[in-house]
């Protein structure tokens, strides 16, 4: 099984945790021994951080693999995967490290396990520099399930920066193969909804102000749709620590989903948080793509593994997406092409079609 080690340069392109997530997940799935060097080389705190470490350890445990060099601050790891097994797996960042990023690295792997899995992920559910759990549940989930699998995402406890303390349980059954997807027809926006939350000591008025400011901002551009953003006070027993934020989702006639989100920080007024999320959503609706900028890179690994040709229409291709494509080509030998959309409607916009000939990965245990 263990052939030549695949060498990955962790310092190129996105140059951060994402390279680690994509390359270790593919290594695990394909049974490729891996060495990653120059991990987060260009970052202000180079090397592995606690959240990267917990992701690596989780992948190791998922497949009874061997992991060398995995400690905080390390810039080089060696990983030797074995068989992927189902069952209960726990990962705890011990910080506000994102549970959504832990899910990103582990989900493709357990799809090709021998039996159903339960992933217990602990850390931040609504954290900076990562998708919020609401995005994962409301946008990522319904779209990624188009590849032909279902998962259940149970938010036990919400956790915020800097304490973390959140917990999410993900349950899923393995599949034999993934179906390709075609997300190229955006349709027209039919509804806009969302939630503005406060947790801990923050007053409920903050949630109402975020929601109201976001609605006002969206109304300036989209006048004919009712915008339903619910202000929410997270129950004490379901949130650890203090936090506030907002996520707004636009749904289209063809089932496409787009989002804008923002988290409150100390000293930033509530209106500003609401407006930031609204402007992000509006920007994602302007480019004519069928997926938003955060979904782009999360779909690449599934497209690479699927059986057949997948196509997604996007706005400007992000560095994260380019990075995911690079490693999916290097490690999985999937074939991608990125071309400017030739649709007349897209002529004036920065719109692209990402096409992938998937490798047709089959589950050896089913």
Short mmCIF file of C-alpha atoms in Angstrom, two decimals:
data_model
loop_
_atom_site.label_atom_id
_atom_site.label_comp_id
_atom_site.label_asym_id
_atom_site.label_seq_id
_atom_site.Cartn_x
_atom_site.Cartn_y
_atom_site.Cartn_z
CA UNK A 1 0.00 0.00 0.00
CA UNK A 2 2.60 2.55 1.11
CA UNK A 3 4.37 3.61 -2.05
CA UNK A 4 6.36 6.73 -2.76
CA UNK A 5 5.58 9.62 -0.40
CA UNK A 6 3.79 12.51 -2.07
CA UNK A 7 5.55 15.82 -1.39
CA UNK A 8 3.39 18.87 -0.75
CA UNK A 9 4.69 22.42 -0.44
CA UNK A 10 2.60 24.03 2.29
CA UNK A 11 3.93 27.50 1.50
CA UNK A 12 2.51 28.02 -2.00
CA UNK A 13 -0.74 29.72 -3.07
CA UNK A 14 -3.12 30.04 -0.08
CA UNK A 15 -0.18 28.90 2.02
CA UNK A 16 -2.16 28.09 5.15
CA UNK A 17 -4.37 25.58 6.91
CA UNK A 18 -6.38 24.91 3.77
CA UNK A 19 -3.47 23.16 2.02
CA UNK A 20 -3.16 20.91 5.04
CA UNK A 21 -6.90 20.11 5.06
CA UNK A 22 -7.15 19.32 1.34
CA UNK A 23 -3.91 17.33 1.12
CA UNK A 24 -4.45 15.20 4.25
CA UNK A 25 -8.07 14.44 3.32
CA UNK A 26 -7.01 13.32 -0.17
CA UNK A 27 -4.07 11.37 1.26
CA UNK A 28 -6.45 9.56 3.62
CA UNK A 29 -8.97 8.82 0.85
CA UNK A 30 -6.46 7.67 -1.74
CA UNK A 31 -4.10 5.84 0.62
CA UNK A 32 -1.21 8.11 -0.38
CA UNK A 33 1.60 8.56 2.15
CA UNK A 34 2.22 12.28 2.42
CA UNK A 35 4.85 14.76 3.50
CA UNK A 36 3.85 18.40 3.87
CA UNK A 37 6.66 20.92 4.29
CA UNK A 38 6.75 24.70 4.92
CA UNK A 39 3.40 24.54 6.72
CA UNK A 40 1.94 28.06 7.06
CA UNK A 41 5.45 29.33 6.26
CA UNK A 42 4.38 32.88 5.47
CA UNK A 43 2.00 33.36 8.39
CA UNK A 44 2.70 35.63 11.36
CA UNK A 45 2.67 32.51 13.58
CA UNK A 46 4.20 29.88 11.26
CA UNK A 47 3.61 26.15 11.60
CA UNK A 48 0.72 24.21 13.10
CA UNK A 49 -1.78 25.94 15.37
CA UNK A 50 -4.04 24.02 17.79
CA UNK A 51 -6.94 23.84 15.32
CA UNK A 52 -4.72 22.40 12.56
CA UNK A 53 -3.32 19.85 14.97
CA UNK A 54 -6.77 18.66 16.05
CA UNK A 55 -7.77 18.28 12.38
CA UNK A 56 -4.65 16.21 11.62
CA UNK A 57 -5.13 14.02 14.68
CA UNK A 58 -8.74 13.44 13.69
CA UNK A 59 -7.77 12.29 10.19
CA UNK A 60 -5.09 10.05 11.68
CA UNK A 61 -7.66 8.46 14.02
CA UNK A 62 -10.25 8.09 11.23
CA UNK A 63 -7.91 5.79 9.36
CA UNK A 64 -5.61 4.38 12.08
CA UNK A 65 -2.79 6.18 10.30
CA UNK A 66 0.63 7.31 11.47
CA UNK A 67 1.47 10.95 11.93
CA UNK A 68 4.92 12.38 12.55
CA UNK A 69 5.95 15.96 13.35
CA UNK A 70 2.48 16.89 14.59
CA UNK A 71 3.05 19.46 17.31
CA UNK A 72 2.28 23.16 17.76
CA UNK A 73 4.65 25.28 15.66
CA UNK A 74 5.85 22.37 13.52
CA UNK A 75 6.31 23.26 9.83
CA UNK A 76 6.64 19.70 8.52
CA UNK A 77 4.50 16.59 8.96
CA UNK A 78 4.54 13.05 7.59
CA UNK A 79 1.28 11.14 7.33
CA UNK A 80 0.79 7.47 6.44
CA UNK A 81 -2.90 6.56 6.06
CA UNK A 82 -4.51 3.15 6.56
CA UNK A 83 -8.13 1.97 6.21
CA UNK A 84 -10.89 4.53 6.86
CA UNK A 85 -13.24 3.31 9.58
CA UNK A 86 -16.64 4.53 10.73
CA UNK A 87 -17.80 4.89 14.32
CA UNK A 88 -17.48 7.77 16.75
CA UNK A 89 -14.61 10.24 16.27
CA UNK A 90 -13.92 13.25 18.45
CA UNK A 91 -11.89 16.35 17.63
CA UNK A 92 -11.41 19.17 20.11
CA UNK A 93 -9.51 22.32 19.15
CA UNK A 94 -9.42 23.32 22.86
CA UNK A 95 -9.76 26.88 21.52
CA UNK A 96 -12.19 28.83 19.35
CA UNK A 97 -10.70 26.98 16.35
CA UNK A 98 -13.51 26.35 13.87
CA UNK A 99 -15.62 23.19 14.06
CA UNK A 100 -16.68 23.95 10.46
CA UNK A 101 -13.10 23.56 9.26
CA UNK A 102 -12.80 20.28 11.18
CA UNK A 103 -15.91 19.15 9.33
CA UNK A 104 -14.39 20.21 6.00
CA UNK A 105 -11.37 17.97 6.46
CA UNK A 106 -13.18 14.91 7.85
CA UNK A 107 -16.39 14.75 5.84
CA UNK A 108 -14.98 13.57 2.48
CA UNK A 109 -13.06 10.82 4.32
CA UNK A 110 -15.96 9.32 6.27
CA UNK A 111 -18.08 9.19 3.10
CA UNK A 112 -15.75 6.40 2.03
CA UNK A 113 -15.62 4.59 5.37
CA UNK A 114 -16.78 1.02 6.00
CA UNK A 115 -19.69 2.00 8.28
CA UNK A 116 -21.66 5.06 9.50
CA UNK A 117 -19.80 7.75 11.41
CA UNK A 118 -20.46 10.21 14.18
CA UNK A 119 -18.09 13.18 14.34
CA UNK A 120 -18.05 15.07 17.64
CA UNK A 121 -16.42 18.40 16.88
CA UNK A 122 -15.53 20.87 19.61
CA UNK A 123 -14.34 24.46 19.34
CA UNK A 124 -15.80 27.64 17.86
CA UNK A 125 -19.09 27.38 15.96
CA UNK A 126 -19.24 31.06 15.01
CA UNK A 127 -15.59 32.06 14.66
CA UNK A 128 -13.59 34.52 12.55
CA UNK A 129 -11.73 33.41 9.41
CA UNK A 130 -13.99 30.39 8.91
CA UNK A 131 -17.55 29.59 7.88
CA UNK A 132 -20.12 30.01 10.67
CA UNK A 133 -22.00 26.84 11.62
CA UNK A 134 -25.19 28.49 10.35
CA UNK A 135 -23.57 28.78 6.91
CA UNK A 136 -22.59 25.12 7.06
CA UNK A 137 -26.13 24.08 8.02
CA UNK A 138 -28.10 26.45 5.78
CA UNK A 139 -25.94 26.76 2.63
CA UNK A 140 -23.16 24.14 2.48
CA UNK A 141 -25.37 21.22 3.58
CA UNK A 142 -28.21 21.44 1.03
CA UNK A 143 -25.78 22.08 -1.83
CA UNK A 144 -23.17 19.44 -0.99
CA UNK A 145 -25.95 16.85 -0.56
CA UNK A 146 -26.52 17.17 -4.33
CA UNK A 147 -23.45 14.92 -4.66
CA UNK A 148 -25.76 12.12 -3.47
CA UNK A 149 -25.37 11.79 0.29
CA UNK A 150 -27.03 13.13 3.42
CA UNK A 151 -25.66 14.19 6.75
CA UNK A 152 -27.15 15.35 10.00
CA UNK A 153 -25.66 18.35 11.81
CA UNK A 154 -26.70 18.74 15.45
CA UNK A 155 -25.55 21.97 17.14
CA UNK A 156 -25.27 21.00 20.82
CA UNK A 157 -23.54 24.15 22.04
CA UNK A 158 -22.45 27.34 20.34
CA UNK A 159 -18.95 28.67 21.05
CA UNK A 160 -17.38 32.03 20.23
CA UNK A 161 -13.99 33.68 20.11
CA UNK A 162 -11.84 33.60 22.26
CA UNK A 163 -13.16 30.80 24.50
CA UNK A 164 -14.62 28.31 22.04
CA UNK A 165 -16.51 25.68 24.00
CA UNK A 166 -18.95 24.87 21.19
CA UNK A 167 -19.92 21.37 20.15
CA UNK A 168 -21.46 20.02 16.96
CA UNK A 169 -22.29 16.39 16.21
CA UNK A 170 -22.28 15.30 12.57
CA UNK A 171 -23.73 11.93 11.61
CA UNK A 172 -23.46 10.36 8.20
CA UNK A 173 -23.51 7.06 6.35
CA UNK A 174 -20.93 6.07 3.77
CA UNK A 175 -21.66 6.09 0.03
CA UNK A 176 -20.51 3.86 -2.78
CA UNK A 177 -19.79 6.76 -5.14
CA UNK A 178 -20.47 10.49 -5.45
CA UNK A 179 -22.64 11.87 -8.25
CA UNK A 180 -21.33 14.82 -10.26
CA UNK A 181 -23.14 18.15 -9.87
CA UNK A 182 -24.18 20.88 -12.26
CA UNK A 183 -24.70 24.29 -10.64
CA UNK A 184 -24.72 26.66 -13.58
CA UNK A 185 -28.27 28.02 -13.71
CA UNK A 186 -28.64 30.68 -11.09
CA UNK A 187 -32.30 31.59 -11.58
CA UNK A 188 -33.76 34.65 -9.87
CA UNK A 189 -33.73 35.51 -6.18
CA UNK A 190 -37.03 34.42 -4.61
CA UNK A 191 -36.42 34.93 -0.90
CA UNK A 192 -34.02 36.48 1.57
CA UNK A 193 -33.93 35.39 5.20
CA UNK A 194 -31.52 35.07 8.07
CA UNK A 195 -30.76 35.25 11.77
CA UNK A 196 -29.06 37.90 13.88
CA UNK A 197 -27.93 36.47 17.22
CA UNK A 198 -26.63 37.58 20.58
CA UNK A 199 -25.24 35.22 23.22
CA UNK A 200 -24.16 35.64 26.82
CA UNK A 201 -24.20 39.13 28.33
CA UNK A 202 -24.94 41.02 25.11
CA UNK A 203 -28.33 42.81 25.10
CA UNK A 204 -31.07 41.60 22.73
CA UNK A 205 -31.22 45.13 21.27
CA UNK A 206 -27.88 44.38 19.53
CA UNK A 207 -29.54 41.53 17.58
CA UNK A 208 -32.48 43.76 16.61
CA UNK A 209 -30.12 46.56 15.49
CA UNK A 210 -27.98 44.22 13.36
CA UNK A 211 -31.10 42.82 11.68
CA UNK A 212 -32.67 46.23 11.05
CA UNK A 213 -29.47 47.71 9.59
CA UNK A 214 -29.04 44.69 7.29
CA UNK A 215 -32.64 44.92 6.07
CA UNK A 216 -32.25 48.66 5.32
CA UNK A 217 -29.07 47.99 3.36
CA UNK A 218 -30.62 45.20 1.26
CA UNK A 219 -33.79 47.23 0.58
CA UNK A 220 -31.73 49.89 -1.20
CA UNK A 221 -30.85 47.35 -3.87
CA UNK A 222 -33.64 44.75 -3.77
CA UNK A 223 -36.98 46.44 -3.23
CA UNK A 224 -39.55 43.86 -4.22
CA UNK A 225 -38.72 41.05 -1.77
CA UNK A 226 -39.66 40.67 1.87
CA UNK A 227 -36.44 40.34 3.88
CA UNK A 228 -37.00 38.20 6.97
CA UNK A 229 -34.09 38.39 9.43
CA UNK A 230 -34.96 37.00 12.84
CA UNK A 231 -33.24 38.50 15.89
CA UNK A 232 -32.32 35.65 18.27
CA UNK A 233 -31.17 35.48 21.87
CA UNK A 234 -29.21 32.19 22.09
CA UNK A 235 -30.47 30.19 25.09
CA UNK A 236 -28.03 30.13 28.03
CA UNK A 237 -27.73 26.33 27.95
CA UNK A 238 -26.90 26.34 24.23
CA UNK A 239 -24.18 28.98 24.07
CA UNK A 240 -20.82 29.19 25.82
CA UNK A 241 -19.42 32.67 26.36
CA UNK A 242 -20.43 35.94 24.68
CA UNK A 243 -20.85 36.68 21.02
CA UNK A 244 -22.96 38.31 18.35
CA UNK A 245 -23.28 37.99 14.62
CA UNK A 246 -25.57 37.68 11.64
CA UNK A 247 -26.05 35.48 8.60
CA UNK A 248 -28.32 36.38 5.67
CA UNK A 249 -29.24 33.94 2.93
CA UNK A 250 -30.69 34.50 -0.53
CA UNK A 251 -32.48 31.60 -2.20
CA UNK A 252 -33.18 31.44 -5.95
CA UNK A 253 -35.83 29.89 -8.18
CA UNK A 254 -33.42 27.08 -9.13
CA UNK A 255 -32.44 26.27 -5.53
CA UNK A 256 -29.12 28.14 -5.46
CA UNK A 257 -28.13 29.62 -2.09
CA UNK A 258 -25.92 32.63 -1.36
CA UNK A 259 -24.92 34.10 1.96
CA UNK A 260 -23.42 37.11 3.66
CA UNK A 261 -22.35 36.96 7.28
CA UNK A 262 -20.47 38.95 9.88
CA UNK A 263 -19.42 38.60 13.51
CA UNK A 264 -19.45 41.32 16.13
CA UNK A 265 -16.20 42.42 17.73
CA UNK A 266 -15.62 44.49 20.81
CA UNK A 267 -16.13 48.16 20.01
CA UNK A 268 -17.84 47.62 16.63
CA UNK A 269 -21.40 48.92 16.62
CA UNK A 270 -24.28 46.61 15.75
CA UNK A 271 -25.35 48.51 12.62
CA UNK A 272 -21.91 48.07 11.12
CA UNK A 273 -22.02 44.29 11.65
CA UNK A 274 -25.43 44.07 9.96
CA UNK A 275 -24.38 46.24 7.02
CA UNK A 276 -21.17 44.24 6.47
CA UNK A 277 -23.18 41.00 6.13
CA UNK A 278 -25.74 42.64 3.83
CA UNK A 279 -23.02 44.06 1.57
CA UNK A 280 -21.30 40.69 1.39
CA UNK A 281 -24.57 39.05 0.29
CA UNK A 282 -25.24 41.75 -2.31
CA UNK A 283 -21.70 41.38 -3.71
CA UNK A 284 -22.25 37.62 -4.01
CA UNK A 285 -25.49 38.27 -5.93
CA UNK A 286 -23.90 40.70 -8.40
CA UNK A 287 -21.41 38.38 -10.09
CA UNK A 288 -23.95 36.09 -11.76
CA UNK A 289 -22.44 32.87 -10.38
CA UNK A 290 -24.57 30.02 -9.00
CA UNK A 291 -22.48 29.55 -5.84
CA UNK A 292 -21.09 32.17 -3.48
CA UNK A 293 -17.39 32.76 -2.89
CA UNK A 294 -17.28 30.58 0.25
CA UNK A 295 -18.91 27.56 -1.31
CA UNK A 296 -16.55 27.52 -4.32
CA UNK A 297 -13.52 26.00 -2.64
CA UNK A 298 -15.53 23.68 -0.38
CA UNK A 299 -17.02 21.90 -3.43
CA UNK A 300 -13.71 21.22 -5.22
CA UNK A 301 -12.72 18.05 -3.33
CA UNK A 302 -16.18 16.51 -3.88
CA UNK A 303 -16.08 17.38 -7.59
CA UNK A 304 -12.66 15.72 -7.80
CA UNK A 305 -13.94 12.49 -6.23
CA UNK A 306 -17.27 12.31 -8.10
CA UNK A 307 -17.99 9.92 -10.93
CA UNK A 308 -18.39 12.08 -14.05
CA UNK A 309 -18.20 15.72 -15.06
CA UNK A 310 -19.21 18.45 -12.59
CA UNK A 311 -19.70 22.09 -13.51
CA UNK A 312 -20.20 25.11 -11.28
CA UNK A 313 -20.65 28.73 -12.28
CA UNK A 314 -18.86 31.16 -9.99
CA UNK A 315 -17.88 34.78 -9.61
CA UNK A 316 -14.14 35.59 -9.46
CA UNK A 317 -12.24 32.38 -8.59
CA UNK A 318 -10.76 32.76 -5.10
CA UNK A 319 -7.23 31.88 -4.06
CA UNK A 320 -8.69 29.15 -1.80
CA UNK A 321 -10.42 27.62 -4.83
CA UNK A 322 -7.29 27.80 -6.98
CA UNK A 323 -5.37 26.12 -4.16
CA UNK A 324 -7.95 23.33 -3.76
CA UNK A 325 -7.87 22.71 -7.53
CA UNK A 326 -4.06 22.59 -7.57
CA UNK A 327 -3.91 19.88 -4.90
CA UNK A 328 -6.90 17.92 -6.24
CA UNK A 329 -5.02 17.75 -9.55
CA UNK A 330 -1.65 16.92 -7.95
CA UNK A 331 -2.90 14.29 -5.52
CA UNK A 332 -6.14 12.85 -6.95
CA UNK A 333 -5.22 13.37 -10.62
CA UNK A 334 -8.64 14.92 -11.29
CA UNK A 335 -8.80 17.24 -14.33
CA UNK A 336 -10.12 20.77 -13.88
CA UNK A 337 -10.68 23.64 -16.27
CA UNK A 338 -11.58 27.22 -15.36
CA UNK A 339 -13.02 29.33 -18.19
CA UNK A 340 -14.75 32.67 -18.45
CA UNK A 341 -18.51 32.10 -18.83
CA UNK A 342 -19.64 32.52 -22.44
CA UNK A 343 -23.28 33.22 -21.54
CA UNK A 344 -24.55 36.50 -23.04
CA UNK A 345 -26.01 37.43 -19.64
CA UNK A 346 -22.56 37.13 -18.06
CA UNK A 347 -20.69 39.16 -20.67
CA UNK A 348 -20.38 42.25 -18.50
CA UNK A 349 -19.68 40.27 -15.31
CA UNK A 350 -16.70 38.47 -13.84
CA UNK A 351 -18.25 35.01 -14.17
CA UNK A 352 -16.49 31.66 -14.62
CA UNK A 353 -17.29 28.01 -15.19
CA UNK A 354 -15.23 25.52 -13.20
CA UNK A 355 -15.46 22.10 -14.80
CA UNK A 356 -14.03 18.89 -13.40
CA UNK A 357 -13.67 15.37 -14.70
CA UNK A 358 -13.93 13.49 -11.39
CA UNK A 359 -11.90 10.36 -10.68
CA UNK A 360 -14.97 8.25 -9.84
CA UNK A 361 -13.72 7.20 -6.41
CA UNK A 362 -15.52 4.06 -5.24
CA UNK A 363 -15.88 2.93 -1.66
CA UNK A 364 -13.83 -0.27 -1.29
CA UNK A 365 -15.98 -1.43 1.65
CA UNK A 366 -19.44 -1.22 0.05
#
